[in-house]
Amino acid sequence: MSQQVQSRLGRLLLLMSLCVVLLSACASEPEETPTVLVFGAFTGQDAARFADAVRPFEEETGIDVIYEGSESFEGRLQQRVAEGNPPDVAAFPQPGLMADFVARGEIVALSSFLSDAHFEENYDQSWLDMATIDDEIYGVWHRASLKSLVWYSVPAFEAAAYSIPTTWAELLALMDQIVADGGTPWCIGIVDGGATGWVATDWVEDIMLRTSPVEAYDAWTSGELPFDSPEVREAIDLMSQIWLDETYVFGGRSYITSTTYFESPLQMFDEDPNCLMHRQASFITTWFPEDFTFGEDVGVFYFPPIDPALGRPALVAGDLYAMFNDRPEVRQLMTYLSTAESMRPWVESGGALSPHRGASLDWYSGADRAYAAILSQATVTRFDGSDLMPGEVGAGSFWDGMVSYINGADLDRVLTRIDESWPR
């Protein structure tokens, strides 16, 4: 063989070797892990619990779920979307904000890839109603909290042999009995800095669900039914019969409007409690004494129904997950979040309720099990009304108006001002 041929053959073998090396390197290079970015308002311990909740999904699918939480959720989300860089998924604490993005065409309808049968298998109709806009489902509910709760002093109830009321008439009779026995039924305080007033609006909303059909509630929160209407007036009137009667509320009006919402229930824990009941959502235990024992120091019962024809309504809050970017891995995550198993790790660690049909009471313990049992018996569920209204109303004139009314302002003028504040 000539030197020239040998040289050419050598170069050819070298090139083939290089190709093999390069191909091997390319083949061994790992594929990029698919990721889904979730943006929400909760941080700290709740963010850690969300990470625990999605870990089984990550392990099963190989998809990496990255969660970013911000106390400036709304402002940062608006900015990201305006810059053309939305998160894949947003966890909305207010359905009204999600609806704004739906109206702008930013949110993907989940009914484009999840069937009606899937939704009906995993949620009661009320939860689906609250995620539906123009006949399309845009969000899945994941974590929920219950507001229709009354806390009570267990030692005081046991000492006086008081029974838990199951109807509004029984609640009123219990209140009168407590007064007759020399006690005061209710602990109420509404102060919360710039958010003062929401305690009162929660009472109005909870009562209205018990005195008017849910269609009226939906019309009210969407601006179709005015505040100055018989339905809303009836709810405020029933609240007033309790709040404005100084024999029913410890300290009367002046105490209500000068005491924080988290200090007021502490009166129940005194050895000789100043008041025996407190209506508040499940989160209020955060402010209870550190050494309190559920079932021994305090218990909880369902805020009773008023009109039997309206069943057992529940006022709730929660996180509604919606999808900005339509990719296969994002669809997979949304499908997972719509199932009860996605909430099981969070439920078992405590501090949250699952809105899913498949959630078992066996997953819960302590007070959480009591809340979950109440929620499971609800015949209709609706979100906090003020959170569904435009900000200038729900977190503005409604809050302010109720504070003014409790301080003695004329109700006619208060309702007129709230109606005039609604953006048209």
Tab-separated table of C-alpha atoms in Angstrom:
chain	number	residue	atom	x	y	z
A	1	MET	CA	0.000	0.000	0.000
A	2	SER	CA	1.393	3.393	-0.969
A	3	GLN	CA	2.129	6.059	1.590
A	4	GLN	CA	-0.481	8.291	-0.005
A	5	VAL	CA	-3.209	5.670	0.388
A	6	GLN	CA	-2.104	4.957	3.944
A	7	SER	CA	-2.276	8.646	4.753
A	8	ARG	CA	-5.785	8.966	3.324
A	9	LEU	CA	-6.908	5.859	5.177
A	10	GLY	CA	-5.477	7.193	8.417
A	11	ARG	CA	-7.311	10.482	8.031
A	12	LEU	CA	-10.533	8.618	7.271
A	13	LEU	CA	-10.204	6.444	10.383
A	14	LEU	CA	-9.494	9.535	12.501
A	15	LEU	CA	-12.580	11.275	11.187
A	16	MET	CA	-14.714	8.205	11.858
A	17	SER	CA	-13.353	7.992	15.410
A	18	LEU	CA	-14.162	11.651	16.023
A	19	CYS	CA	-17.686	11.155	14.735
A	20	VAL	CA	-18.182	8.187	17.039
A	21	VAL	CA	-16.930	10.228	19.993
A	22	LEU	CA	-19.180	13.176	19.122
A	23	LEU	CA	-22.211	10.993	18.574
A	24	SER	CA	-21.585	9.224	21.871
A	25	ALA	CA	-21.313	12.564	23.655
A	26	CYS	CA	-24.548	13.783	22.092
A	27	ALA	CA	-26.330	10.549	22.950
A	28	SER	CA	-25.202	10.632	26.553
A	29	GLU	CA	-26.217	14.276	27.103
A	30	PRO	CA	-29.347	14.227	29.311
A	31	GLU	CA	-32.593	15.694	28.017
A	32	GLU	CA	-33.701	18.969	29.599
A	33	THR	CA	-36.100	18.386	32.518
A	34	PRO	CA	-39.540	19.901	31.805
A	35	THR	CA	-40.510	22.510	34.389
A	36	VAL	CA	-43.723	24.245	35.408
A	37	LEU	CA	-43.604	27.596	37.222
A	38	VAL	CA	-46.420	28.219	39.707
A	39	PHE	CA	-46.855	31.736	41.112
A	40	GLY	CA	-48.977	32.442	44.192
A	41	ALA	CA	-49.579	34.645	47.207
A	42	PHE	CA	-48.714	32.171	49.963
A	43	THR	CA	-45.192	31.894	51.346
A	44	GLY	CA	-43.272	30.260	54.207
A	45	GLN	CA	-44.838	27.158	55.706
A	46	ASP	CA	-47.663	27.077	53.164
A	47	ALA	CA	-45.159	27.181	50.307
A	48	ALA	CA	-43.328	24.230	51.880
A	49	ARG	CA	-46.597	22.315	52.182
A	50	PHE	CA	-47.405	22.975	48.538
A	51	ALA	CA	-43.977	21.555	47.640
A	52	ASP	CA	-44.847	18.424	49.626
A	53	ALA	CA	-48.193	18.206	47.840
A	54	VAL	CA	-46.666	18.210	44.340
A	55	ARG	CA	-43.696	15.969	45.147
A	56	PRO	CA	-45.558	12.734	44.243
A	57	PHE	CA	-46.419	14.325	40.881
A	58	GLU	CA	-42.788	15.242	40.273
A	59	GLU	CA	-41.582	11.761	41.153
A	60	GLU	CA	-44.131	10.074	38.912
A	61	THR	CA	-43.795	12.342	35.863
A	62	GLY	CA	-40.230	13.675	36.039
A	63	ILE	CA	-41.641	17.198	35.736
A	64	ASP	CA	-40.064	19.804	38.004
A	65	VAL	CA	-42.605	22.101	39.689
A	66	ILE	CA	-41.121	25.410	40.796
A	67	TYR	CA	-43.206	27.539	43.164
A	68	GLU	CA	-42.672	31.262	43.659
A	69	GLY	CA	-44.684	33.102	46.327
A	70	SER	CA	-45.070	36.826	46.844
A	71	GLU	CA	-46.972	39.015	49.277
A	72	SER	CA	-47.264	41.436	46.342
A	73	PHE	CA	-48.933	38.743	44.265
A	74	GLU	CA	-51.442	40.851	42.350
A	75	GLY	CA	-49.039	43.644	41.410
A	76	ARG	CA	-46.236	41.303	40.370
A	77	LEU	CA	-48.587	39.094	38.368
A	78	GLN	CA	-49.982	42.099	36.526
A	79	GLN	CA	-46.428	43.205	35.754
A	80	ARG	CA	-45.306	39.787	34.501
A	81	VAL	CA	-48.294	39.440	32.211
A	82	ALA	CA	-47.813	42.974	30.870
A	83	GLU	CA	-44.177	42.143	30.099
A	84	GLY	CA	-45.196	39.006	28.224
A	85	ASN	CA	-43.676	36.714	30.856
A	86	PRO	CA	-46.595	35.161	32.741
A	87	PRO	CA	-46.089	32.172	35.029
A	88	ASP	CA	-47.295	28.837	33.719
A	89	VAL	CA	-49.848	28.629	36.517
A	90	ALA	CA	-51.135	31.197	39.016
A	91	ALA	CA	-52.767	30.358	42.354
A	92	PHE	CA	-55.414	33.064	42.725
A	93	PRO	CA	-56.630	33.833	46.267
A	94	GLN	CA	-59.431	35.913	44.690
A	95	PRO	CA	-61.566	34.521	41.844
A	96	GLY	CA	-62.390	38.055	40.751
A	97	LEU	CA	-58.766	38.662	39.787
A	98	MET	CA	-58.705	35.499	37.703
A	99	ALA	CA	-61.871	36.679	35.951
A	100	ASP	CA	-60.082	39.894	34.965
A	101	PHE	CA	-57.368	37.897	33.185
A	102	VAL	CA	-59.978	35.656	31.559
A	103	ALA	CA	-61.701	38.754	30.159
A	104	ARG	CA	-58.368	39.823	28.656
A	105	GLY	CA	-57.893	36.437	27.009
A	106	GLU	CA	-54.837	35.517	29.099
A	107	ILE	CA	-56.131	32.327	30.768
A	108	VAL	CA	-56.503	28.920	29.094
A	109	ALA	CA	-59.920	27.260	29.483
A	110	LEU	CA	-59.391	23.932	31.238
A	111	SER	CA	-62.443	22.460	29.560
A	112	SER	CA	-60.332	22.483	26.394
A	113	PHE	CA	-58.554	19.355	27.674
A	114	LEU	CA	-60.422	18.154	30.792
A	115	SER	CA	-63.879	16.619	30.380
A	116	ASP	CA	-67.067	17.517	32.212
A	117	ALA	CA	-67.021	14.000	33.646
A	118	HIS	CA	-63.560	14.595	35.129
A	119	PHE	CA	-64.681	17.793	36.852
A	120	GLU	CA	-67.910	16.241	38.124
A	121	GLU	CA	-65.978	13.294	39.531
A	122	ASN	CA	-63.662	15.560	41.503
A	123	TYR	CA	-65.787	18.554	42.600
A	124	ASP	CA	-69.286	19.336	43.810
A	125	GLN	CA	-71.218	21.651	41.540
A	126	SER	CA	-70.762	24.720	43.773
A	127	TRP	CA	-66.976	24.581	43.365
A	128	LEU	CA	-67.354	24.235	39.599
A	129	ASP	CA	-69.762	27.194	39.515
A	130	MET	CA	-67.138	29.341	41.224
A	131	ALA	CA	-64.532	28.421	38.576
A	132	THR	CA	-66.821	28.888	35.566
A	133	ILE	CA	-66.972	31.987	33.363
A	134	ASP	CA	-69.217	32.088	30.294
A	135	ASP	CA	-69.815	28.334	30.509
A	136	GLU	CA	-66.082	27.500	30.498
A	137	ILE	CA	-64.118	26.211	33.507
A	138	TYR	CA	-60.912	28.196	33.931
A	139	GLY	CA	-59.570	27.107	37.297
A	140	VAL	CA	-59.204	24.213	39.721
A	141	TRP	CA	-59.670	24.618	43.448
A	142	HIS	CA	-56.898	23.182	45.580
A	143	ARG	CA	-56.624	24.491	49.149
A	144	ALA	CA	-59.749	25.749	50.942
A	145	SER	CA	-60.676	27.272	54.291
A	146	LEU	CA	-64.099	27.447	55.924
A	147	LYS	CA	-65.618	30.642	57.286
A	148	SER	CA	-69.054	29.469	58.469
A	149	LEU	CA	-67.818	28.531	61.958
A	150	VAL	CA	-68.710	29.510	65.502
A	151	TRP	CA	-66.097	28.958	68.207
A	152	TYR	CA	-67.256	28.488	71.787
A	153	SER	CA	-65.884	28.055	75.292
A	154	VAL	CA	-66.168	24.336	76.067
A	155	PRO	CA	-65.781	24.735	79.877
A	156	ALA	CA	-68.474	27.440	79.995
A	157	PHE	CA	-70.895	25.452	77.824
A	158	GLU	CA	-70.347	22.289	79.868
A	159	ALA	CA	-70.733	24.104	83.201
A	160	ALA	CA	-74.052	25.629	82.119
A	161	ALA	CA	-75.178	22.504	80.209
A	162	TYR	CA	-75.721	24.523	77.025
A	163	SER	CA	-76.537	22.558	73.861
A	164	ILE	CA	-74.978	23.270	70.471
A	165	PRO	CA	-77.563	25.118	68.350
A	166	THR	CA	-78.423	23.591	64.992
A	167	THR	CA	-80.908	26.256	63.803
A	168	TRP	CA	-81.043	30.037	63.900
A	169	ALA	CA	-83.960	29.906	66.343
A	170	GLU	CA	-81.909	27.704	68.660
A	171	LEU	CA	-78.965	30.099	68.391
A	172	LEU	CA	-81.147	33.064	69.362
A	173	ALA	CA	-82.615	31.085	72.261
A	174	LEU	CA	-79.108	30.176	73.434
A	175	MET	CA	-78.066	33.819	73.312
A	176	ASP	CA	-81.040	34.817	75.459
A	177	GLN	CA	-80.275	32.021	77.927
A	178	ILE	CA	-76.647	33.126	78.253
A	179	VAL	CA	-77.809	36.689	78.966
A	180	ALA	CA	-80.374	35.436	81.483
A	181	ASP	CA	-77.585	33.511	83.221
A	182	GLY	CA	-75.546	36.714	83.539
A	183	GLY	CA	-73.173	36.125	80.657
A	184	THR	CA	-72.476	37.667	77.276
A	185	PRO	CA	-72.860	35.553	74.118
A	186	TRP	CA	-70.508	37.102	71.577
A	187	CYS	CA	-66.869	38.207	71.348
A	188	ILE	CA	-66.498	40.537	68.333
A	189	GLY	CA	-63.718	42.870	67.191
A	190	ILE	CA	-63.190	44.217	63.678
A	191	VAL	CA	-59.979	46.254	63.719
A	192	ASP	CA	-57.399	45.173	61.119
A	193	GLY	CA	-55.506	48.293	60.052
A	194	GLY	CA	-56.350	49.277	56.493
A	195	ALA	CA	-58.504	46.162	56.123
A	196	THR	CA	-60.835	47.026	59.013
A	197	GLY	CA	-64.396	46.015	58.196
A	198	TRP	CA	-64.038	42.553	56.664
A	199	VAL	CA	-65.265	40.847	59.832
A	200	ALA	CA	-68.596	42.652	59.436
A	201	THR	CA	-68.845	41.958	55.708
A	202	ASP	CA	-68.189	38.245	56.372
A	203	TRP	CA	-71.165	38.169	58.742
A	204	VAL	CA	-73.396	39.852	56.145
A	205	GLU	CA	-72.318	37.394	53.445
A	206	ASP	CA	-72.777	34.328	55.648
A	207	ILE	CA	-76.245	35.468	56.729
A	208	MET	CA	-77.322	36.359	53.188
A	209	LEU	CA	-76.508	32.822	52.028
A	210	ARG	CA	-78.962	31.674	54.715
A	211	THR	CA	-81.791	34.100	53.905
A	212	SER	CA	-81.724	34.445	50.095
A	213	PRO	CA	-81.302	31.984	47.210
A	214	VAL	CA	-77.759	31.527	45.938
A	215	GLU	CA	-78.807	33.204	42.689
A	216	ALA	CA	-79.409	36.413	44.640
A	217	TYR	CA	-75.977	36.107	46.280
A	218	ASP	CA	-74.333	35.647	42.883
A	219	ALA	CA	-76.240	38.617	41.450
A	220	TRP	CA	-75.174	40.748	44.414
A	221	THR	CA	-71.479	39.896	44.212
A	222	SER	CA	-71.478	40.539	40.453
A	223	GLY	CA	-73.145	43.957	40.774
A	224	GLU	CA	-76.522	42.984	39.337
A	225	LEU	CA	-78.328	43.150	42.698
A	226	PRO	CA	-77.753	46.468	44.503
A	227	PHE	CA	-76.774	46.792	48.141
A	228	ASP	CA	-79.923	48.823	48.635
A	229	SER	CA	-82.138	45.790	48.049
A	230	PRO	CA	-84.465	43.803	50.333
A	231	GLU	CA	-82.114	40.800	50.241
A	232	VAL	CA	-79.025	42.677	51.421
A	233	ARG	CA	-81.006	44.768	53.908
A	234	GLU	CA	-82.437	41.624	55.497
A	235	ALA	CA	-78.952	40.186	56.036
A	236	ILE	CA	-77.669	43.431	57.578
A	237	ASP	CA	-80.779	43.681	59.764
A	238	LEU	CA	-80.269	40.180	61.193
A	239	MET	CA	-76.622	40.949	61.878
A	240	SER	CA	-77.626	44.227	63.543
A	241	GLN	CA	-80.002	42.433	65.914
A	242	ILE	CA	-76.906	40.791	67.382
A	243	TRP	CA	-74.127	43.329	66.881
A	244	LEU	CA	-76.026	46.428	67.994
A	245	ASP	CA	-77.550	44.858	71.114
A	246	GLU	CA	-75.054	45.515	73.895
A	247	THR	CA	-76.394	42.624	75.961
A	248	TYR	CA	-75.319	40.243	73.182
A	249	VAL	CA	-71.783	41.546	72.456
A	250	PHE	CA	-69.088	42.075	75.069
A	251	GLY	CA	-68.251	45.778	75.326
A	252	GLY	CA	-70.866	46.844	72.789
A	253	ARG	CA	-70.210	48.938	69.682
A	254	SER	CA	-67.228	50.773	71.120
A	255	TYR	CA	-65.444	47.489	71.854
A	256	ILE	CA	-66.262	46.091	68.412
A	257	THR	CA	-64.722	49.069	66.615
A	258	SER	CA	-61.677	49.434	68.890
A	259	THR	CA	-60.574	45.801	69.222
A	260	THR	CA	-58.609	43.761	66.702
A	261	TYR	CA	-60.216	40.715	65.146
A	262	PHE	CA	-57.511	38.466	66.654
A	263	GLU	CA	-57.733	39.843	70.214
A	264	SER	CA	-61.495	39.554	70.559
A	265	PRO	CA	-61.740	35.736	70.760
A	266	LEU	CA	-59.149	35.594	73.536
A	267	GLN	CA	-61.937	36.618	75.933
A	268	MET	CA	-63.245	33.041	75.651
A	269	PHE	CA	-60.111	31.617	77.255
A	270	ASP	CA	-60.335	33.474	80.575
A	271	GLU	CA	-61.155	31.407	83.638
A	272	ASP	CA	-64.344	33.456	83.902
A	273	PRO	CA	-64.856	34.282	80.192
A	274	ASN	CA	-66.293	37.669	79.268
A	275	CYS	CA	-68.042	36.140	76.252
A	276	LEU	CA	-68.690	32.596	75.099
A	277	MET	CA	-68.854	32.539	71.279
A	278	HIS	CA	-66.908	33.914	68.327
A	279	ARG	CA	-67.793	33.570	64.641
A	280	GLN	CA	-64.646	33.323	62.542
A	281	ALA	CA	-62.881	31.269	59.884
A	282	SER	CA	-60.679	28.285	60.634
A	283	PHE	CA	-57.475	30.368	60.443
A	284	ILE	CA	-58.284	32.142	63.730
A	285	THR	CA	-56.626	29.357	65.752
A	286	THR	CA	-53.310	30.951	64.772
A	287	TRP	CA	-54.116	33.646	67.333
A	288	PHE	CA	-55.384	31.373	70.096
A	289	PRO	CA	-53.157	30.743	73.151
A	290	GLU	CA	-50.283	28.424	72.252
A	291	ASP	CA	-51.290	25.847	74.835
A	292	PHE	CA	-54.978	25.628	73.900
A	293	THR	CA	-56.505	22.197	73.335
A	294	PHE	CA	-59.237	21.781	70.763
A	295	GLY	CA	-62.258	20.065	72.297
A	296	GLU	CA	-61.221	20.954	75.837
A	297	ASP	CA	-60.669	24.725	75.840
A	298	VAL	CA	-62.676	25.584	72.727
A	299	GLY	CA	-64.896	23.780	70.296
A	300	VAL	CA	-66.502	24.712	67.017
A	301	PHE	CA	-69.938	24.344	65.442
A	302	TYR	CA	-71.527	25.237	62.126
A	303	PHE	CA	-73.003	28.747	61.821
A	304	PRO	CA	-76.650	27.629	61.808
A	305	PRO	CA	-79.002	27.810	58.822
A	306	ILE	CA	-81.862	30.321	58.910
A	307	ASP	CA	-84.276	29.347	56.133
A	308	PRO	CA	-84.528	25.521	55.993
A	309	ALA	CA	-85.402	25.730	52.290
A	310	LEU	CA	-81.900	27.078	51.565
A	311	GLY	CA	-80.141	24.047	53.022
A	312	ARG	CA	-76.704	24.262	54.649
A	313	PRO	CA	-74.670	26.942	52.852
A	314	ALA	CA	-70.961	27.406	53.502
A	315	LEU	CA	-68.885	30.551	53.072
A	316	VAL	CA	-65.335	29.728	52.028
A	317	ALA	CA	-61.998	31.090	50.897
A	318	GLY	CA	-59.289	29.268	48.975
A	319	ASP	CA	-56.805	29.111	46.111
A	320	LEU	CA	-57.955	28.829	42.503
A	321	TYR	CA	-55.242	27.607	40.107
A	322	ALA	CA	-55.403	28.860	36.532
A	323	MET	CA	-53.204	28.219	33.502
A	324	PHE	CA	-51.472	30.906	31.422
A	325	ASN	CA	-49.235	28.732	29.221
A	326	ASP	CA	-50.590	25.730	27.351
A	327	ARG	CA	-47.911	23.028	27.279
A	328	PRO	CA	-48.259	19.272	27.909
A	329	GLU	CA	-46.471	19.402	31.265
A	330	VAL	CA	-48.652	22.291	32.433
A	331	ARG	CA	-51.764	20.346	31.472
A	332	GLN	CA	-50.453	17.384	33.457
A	333	LEU	CA	-49.990	19.507	36.575
A	334	MET	CA	-53.454	21.063	36.302
A	335	THR	CA	-54.961	17.607	35.943
A	336	TYR	CA	-53.120	16.456	39.067
A	337	LEU	CA	-54.183	19.504	41.099
A	338	SER	CA	-57.806	18.770	40.255
A	339	THR	CA	-57.690	15.460	42.181
A	340	ALA	CA	-58.020	14.796	45.896
A	341	GLU	CA	-54.707	12.939	46.069
A	342	SER	CA	-52.916	16.192	45.240
A	343	MET	CA	-54.173	17.675	48.524
A	344	ARG	CA	-53.606	14.621	50.699
A	345	PRO	CA	-50.036	15.496	51.852
A	346	TRP	CA	-51.130	19.039	52.720
A	347	VAL	CA	-54.267	17.855	54.536
A	348	GLU	CA	-52.325	15.269	56.535
A	349	SER	CA	-49.792	17.883	57.631
A	350	GLY	CA	-52.640	20.119	58.878
A	351	GLY	CA	-53.917	23.614	58.288
A	352	ALA	CA	-55.877	23.153	55.064
A	353	LEU	CA	-59.068	21.640	53.699
A	354	SER	CA	-59.512	19.855	50.401
A	355	PRO	CA	-62.415	20.967	48.189
A	356	HIS	CA	-62.254	17.696	46.241
A	357	ARG	CA	-64.934	15.035	46.321
A	358	GLY	CA	-62.454	12.226	46.945
A	359	ALA	CA	-60.894	13.660	50.101
A	360	SER	CA	-61.382	11.336	53.088
A	361	LEU	CA	-62.146	12.531	56.608
A	362	ASP	CA	-59.547	9.976	57.724
A	363	TRP	CA	-56.855	12.255	56.299
A	364	TYR	CA	-57.708	14.956	58.864
A	365	SER	CA	-57.056	15.241	62.572
A	366	GLY	CA	-58.142	17.520	65.410
A	367	ALA	CA	-59.980	20.692	64.503
A	368	ASP	CA	-59.334	20.160	60.799
A	369	ARG	CA	-61.514	17.060	60.860
A	370	ALA	CA	-64.364	19.066	62.418
A	371	TYR	CA	-64.080	21.729	59.685
A	372	ALA	CA	-63.914	19.094	56.962
A	373	ALA	CA	-67.002	17.330	58.286
A	374	ILE	CA	-68.939	20.607	58.242
A	375	LEU	CA	-67.750	21.451	54.738
A	376	SER	CA	-68.638	17.984	53.457
A	377	GLN	CA	-72.244	18.534	54.578
A	378	ALA	CA	-72.640	21.859	52.774
A	379	THR	CA	-75.442	21.899	50.218
A	380	VAL	CA	-74.104	25.022	48.529
A	381	THR	CA	-70.700	26.707	48.741
A	382	ARG	CA	-69.823	30.274	47.873
A	383	PHE	CA	-66.649	32.337	48.048
A	384	ASP	CA	-66.230	35.356	50.306
A	385	GLY	CA	-68.439	37.966	48.636
A	386	SER	CA	-66.256	41.020	49.135
A	387	ASP	CA	-63.378	39.181	47.408
A	388	LEU	CA	-65.596	38.664	44.363
A	389	MET	CA	-66.457	42.348	44.053
A	390	PRO	CA	-64.303	45.047	42.431
A	391	GLY	CA	-61.589	46.197	44.827
A	392	GLU	CA	-63.047	49.680	45.261
A	393	VAL	CA	-66.236	48.054	46.555
A	394	GLY	CA	-65.315	44.778	48.276
A	395	ALA	CA	-62.148	46.081	49.932
A	396	GLY	CA	-63.277	49.709	49.934
A	397	SER	CA	-66.793	51.086	50.281
A	398	PHE	CA	-68.285	47.836	51.655
A	399	TRP	CA	-65.695	47.550	54.440
A	400	ASP	CA	-65.815	51.269	55.199
A	401	GLY	CA	-69.586	51.411	55.004
A	402	MET	CA	-70.087	48.638	57.537
A	403	VAL	CA	-67.683	50.324	59.981
A	404	SER	CA	-69.580	53.593	59.594
A	405	TYR	CA	-72.892	51.833	60.137
A	406	ILE	CA	-71.683	50.123	63.313
A	407	ASN	CA	-70.508	53.531	64.527
A	408	GLY	CA	-74.022	54.916	64.053
A	409	ALA	CA	-74.230	56.086	60.420
A	410	ASP	CA	-77.610	55.962	58.678
A	411	LEU	CA	-77.979	52.658	56.794
A	412	ASP	CA	-79.795	54.239	53.841
A	413	ARG	CA	-76.883	56.587	53.202
A	414	VAL	CA	-74.320	53.817	53.693
A	415	LEU	CA	-75.991	51.553	51.130
A	416	THR	CA	-76.394	54.395	48.640
A	417	ARG	CA	-72.692	55.273	48.903
A	418	ILE	CA	-71.665	51.649	48.351
A	419	ASP	CA	-73.905	51.334	45.280
A	420	GLU	CA	-72.536	54.583	43.857
A	421	SER	CA	-68.969	53.304	44.256
A	422	TRP	CA	-69.533	50.287	41.973
A	423	PRO	CA	-67.651	50.844	38.690
A	424	ARG	CA	-70.010	50.864	35.707
